[in-house]
């Protein structure tokens, strides 16, 4: 039984994240999507809102589950008995950041293996921060996020959500 975790902010989840979830769920027996709740970061959506969106979007796959983590990911993985961490990579910039992160995680727990999945080309430009900025100016984000996320973004900015430059991702 090979379990993997896919951690991230998912603020909000994009078609790029969902693509990685679908592909990773096709490789591993179980995939746990881990929504990060980092008190140092400012999010547009609460952890519960982000987790609920992913559950609605990926819940049709029996081997995908979603949880929230507000601790160090390596400690969390140890408790869950998960040794594989999946991260998505859009290009060299992502790779150098992800590589350093994987080295840090390896230093904290040498048994953790990070698996990098390259983005599918059609999702290459998708980035939560850019999508929030677009949405805040009522730009067209269809084709970047699923309709329920587009609707949630519209709602947030209608409510006068955090300005995208203040939120982290
Ligand atoms: P972070 O975890 O750095 O806060 P995100 O929550 O946005 O960033 O992303 C979670 C993971 O999903 C990261 O590994 C990130 O590289 C990956 N990712 C984000 N967008 C895409 C995309 N369009 N294609 C592939 N991977 C992506």
Coordinates of C-alpha atoms and ligand atoms in Angstrom, one line a residue:
X1 CA 0.0 0.0 0.0
X2 CA 1.8 3.1 -1.2
X3 CA 0.5 6.3 0.4
X4 CA 1.6 9.8 -0.7
X5 CA 0.8 13.3 0.5
X6 CA 0.4 16.4 -1.7
X7 CA 0.8 19.4 0.5
X8 CA 0.2 23.0 -0.4
X9 CA -1.6 26.3 0.3
X10 CA -4.3 25.8 -2.4
X11 CA -5.4 29.4 -2.0
X12 CA -7.4 28.7 -4.1
X13 CA -7.1 25.3 -5.8
X14 CA -6.5 25.7 -9.5
X15 CA -6.8 23.3 -12.5
X16 CA -3.0 22.9 -12.2
X17 CA -3.4 21.5 -8.6
X18 CA -6.3 19.3 -9.7
X19 CA -4.2 17.9 -12.6
X20 CA -1.4 16.9 -10.1
X21 CA -4.0 15.4 -7.8
X22 CA -5.6 13.3 -10.6
X23 CA -2.2 12.1 -11.9
X24 CA -0.7 11.4 -8.4
X25 CA -3.9 9.5 -7.5
X26 CA -3.4 7.3 -10.6
X27 CA 0.1 6.4 -9.4
X28 CA -0.3 5.9 -5.6
X29 CA -2.7 3.7 -3.8
X30 CA -3.8 6.6 -1.5
X31 CA -3.3 10.3 -1.9
X32 CA -3.7 12.7 1.0
X33 CA -4.1 16.3 0.0
X34 CA -2.7 18.4 2.8
X35 CA -4.0 21.9 3.1
X36 CA -1.4 24.0 4.9
X37 CA -2.5 26.4 7.7
X38 CA 0.5 28.5 8.5
X39 CA -0.1 31.3 11.0
X40 CA 2.7 33.3 9.4
X41 CA 0.9 33.4 6.1
X42 CA -2.2 35.4 5.1
X43 CA -4.7 33.5 3.1
X44 CA -7.7 34.6 1.1
X45 CA -9.6 31.5 1.9
X46 CA -9.7 29.8 5.4
X47 CA -8.2 26.3 5.6
X48 CA -11.7 24.9 6.0
X49 CA -12.8 26.7 2.8
X50 CA -9.8 25.5 0.9
X51 CA -10.2 21.9 2.1
X52 CA -13.9 21.9 1.3
X53 CA -13.3 23.1 -2.3
X54 CA -10.7 20.3 -2.9
X55 CA -13.1 17.7 -1.4
X56 CA -15.9 18.8 -3.8
X57 CA -13.5 18.8 -6.7
X58 CA -11.5 15.6 -6.1
X59 CA -14.0 13.7 -3.9
X60 CA -15.1 11.5 -6.7
X61 CA -11.8 9.6 -6.5
X62 CA -12.1 6.9 -3.8
X63 CA -8.3 7.0 -3.0
X64 CA -8.1 10.8 -2.5
X65 CA -8.7 12.4 0.9
X66 CA -8.2 15.9 2.2
X67 CA -6.9 17.2 5.5
X68 CA -5.7 20.3 7.1
X69 CA -2.2 20.6 8.7
X70 CA -1.0 23.4 11.0
X71 CA 2.2 21.8 12.0
X72 CA 5.5 21.0 10.3
X73 CA 4.8 18.7 7.4
X74 CA 7.5 16.2 8.3
X75 CA 6.0 15.8 11.8
X76 CA 2.6 15.4 10.3
X77 CA 3.8 12.8 7.8
X78 CA 5.5 10.8 10.5
X79 CA 2.3 10.7 12.5
X80 CA 0.3 9.6 9.4
X81 CA 3.0 7.0 8.5
X82 CA 3.4 8.6 5.0
X83 CA 6.9 8.6 3.5
X84 CA 6.2 10.1 0.0
X85 CA 5.6 13.8 -0.6
X86 CA 4.4 14.9 -4.0
X87 CA 5.1 18.4 -5.3
X88 CA 4.2 20.0 -8.7
X89 CA 6.8 21.8 -10.7
X90 CA 6.0 24.4 -13.4
X91 CA 9.6 25.3 -14.4
X92 CA 13.1 26.0 -13.2
X93 CA 12.0 28.6 -10.7
X94 CA 9.6 26.2 -9.0
X95 CA 12.2 23.5 -9.2
X96 CA 14.9 25.4 -7.4
X97 CA 12.5 26.4 -4.6
X98 CA 11.1 22.8 -4.4
X99 CA 14.6 21.3 -4.4
X100 CA 15.7 23.4 -1.4
X101 CA 12.5 22.5 0.4
X102 CA 13.0 18.8 -0.3
X103 CA 16.6 19.1 1.1
X104 CA 15.2 20.8 4.2
X105 CA 12.6 18.1 4.7
X106 CA 15.3 15.4 4.1
X107 CA 17.5 17.0 6.8
X108 CA 14.6 16.9 9.2
X109 CA 13.6 13.3 8.3
X110 CA 15.8 11.3 6.0
X111 CA 13.1 8.7 5.3
X112 CA 10.9 11.2 3.4
X113 CA 11.1 11.0 -0.4
X114 CA 9.9 14.0 -2.4
X115 CA 8.6 13.1 -5.9
X116 CA 8.4 16.0 -8.4
X117 CA 5.7 15.9 -11.0
X118 CA 6.1 18.3 -13.9
X119 CA 3.0 20.3 -14.8
X120 CA 1.0 19.3 -17.9
X121 CA 1.7 22.1 -20.5
X122 CA -1.8 23.5 -20.5
X123 CA -1.4 24.3 -16.7
X124 CA 2.0 25.9 -17.0
X125 CA 0.9 29.4 -16.4
X126 CA -1.5 28.7 -13.6
X127 CA -0.5 30.2 -10.2
X128 CA -2.9 30.9 -7.3
X129 CA -1.4 34.3 -6.7
X130 CA -1.9 35.5 -10.3
X131 CA -5.4 34.1 -10.5
X132 CA -6.4 36.0 -7.3
X133 CA -5.0 39.2 -8.7
X134 CA -6.9 38.6 -12.0
X135 CA -10.1 37.8 -10.0
X136 CA -9.7 40.9 -7.9
X137 CA -9.9 43.0 -11.1
X138 CA -12.8 40.9 -12.4
X139 CA -10.6 39.4 -15.1
X140 CA -11.6 36.2 -16.9
X141 CA -10.4 33.2 -14.9
X142 CA -12.5 30.6 -16.6
X143 CA -10.2 27.9 -17.9
X144 CA -7.8 28.5 -14.9
X145 CA -10.0 27.3 -12.0
X146 CA -13.1 25.1 -11.8
X147 CA -16.4 27.0 -11.9
X148 CA -17.0 26.6 -8.1
X149 CA -13.6 28.2 -7.4
X150 CA -14.3 31.0 -9.8
X151 CA -17.6 31.6 -8.0
X152 CA -16.0 31.5 -4.6
X153 CA -13.4 34.1 -5.8
X154 CA -16.1 36.3 -7.2
X155 CA -17.9 36.1 -3.8
X156 CA -14.7 36.9 -1.8
X157 CA -13.9 40.0 -3.9
X158 CA -17.5 41.1 -3.8
X159 CA -17.2 40.9 0.0
X160 CA -14.0 43.0 -0.2
X161 CA -11.6 40.1 0.5
X162 CA -7.9 40.6 1.3
X163 CA -6.1 42.4 -1.4
X164 CA -4.1 39.8 -3.4
X165 CA -0.8 41.6 -2.7
X166 CA -1.3 41.1 1.1
X167 CA -2.0 37.4 0.8
X168 CA 0.9 35.1 0.3
X169 CA -0.1 32.9 -2.7
Ligands
LIG1 P1 2.8 26.4 -1.9 O1 2.7 25.0 -1.4 O2 4.2 26.7 -2.2 O3 2.2 27.4 -1.0 P2 0.7 26.0 -3.7 O4 -0.2 25.7 -2.6 O5 0.2 27.0 -4.7 O6 2.1 26.5 -3.3 O7 1.0 24.7 -4.5 C1 1.1 23.4 -4.0 C2 1.9 22.5 -4.9 O8 1.3 22.5 -6.2 C3 3.3 23.0 -5.2 O9 4.2 21.9 -5.3 C4 3.2 23.8 -6.5 O10 4.5 23.8 -7.1 C5 2.2 22.9 -7.2 N1 1.5 23.6 -8.2 C6 0.8 24.8 -8.1 N2 0.3 25.2 -9.3 C7 0.7 24.2 -10.2 C8 0.5 24.0 -11.6 N3 -0.2 24.9 -12.4 N4 1.0 22.9 -12.2 C9 1.7 22.0 -11.4 N5 1.9 22.1 -10.1 C10 1.4 23.2 -9.5

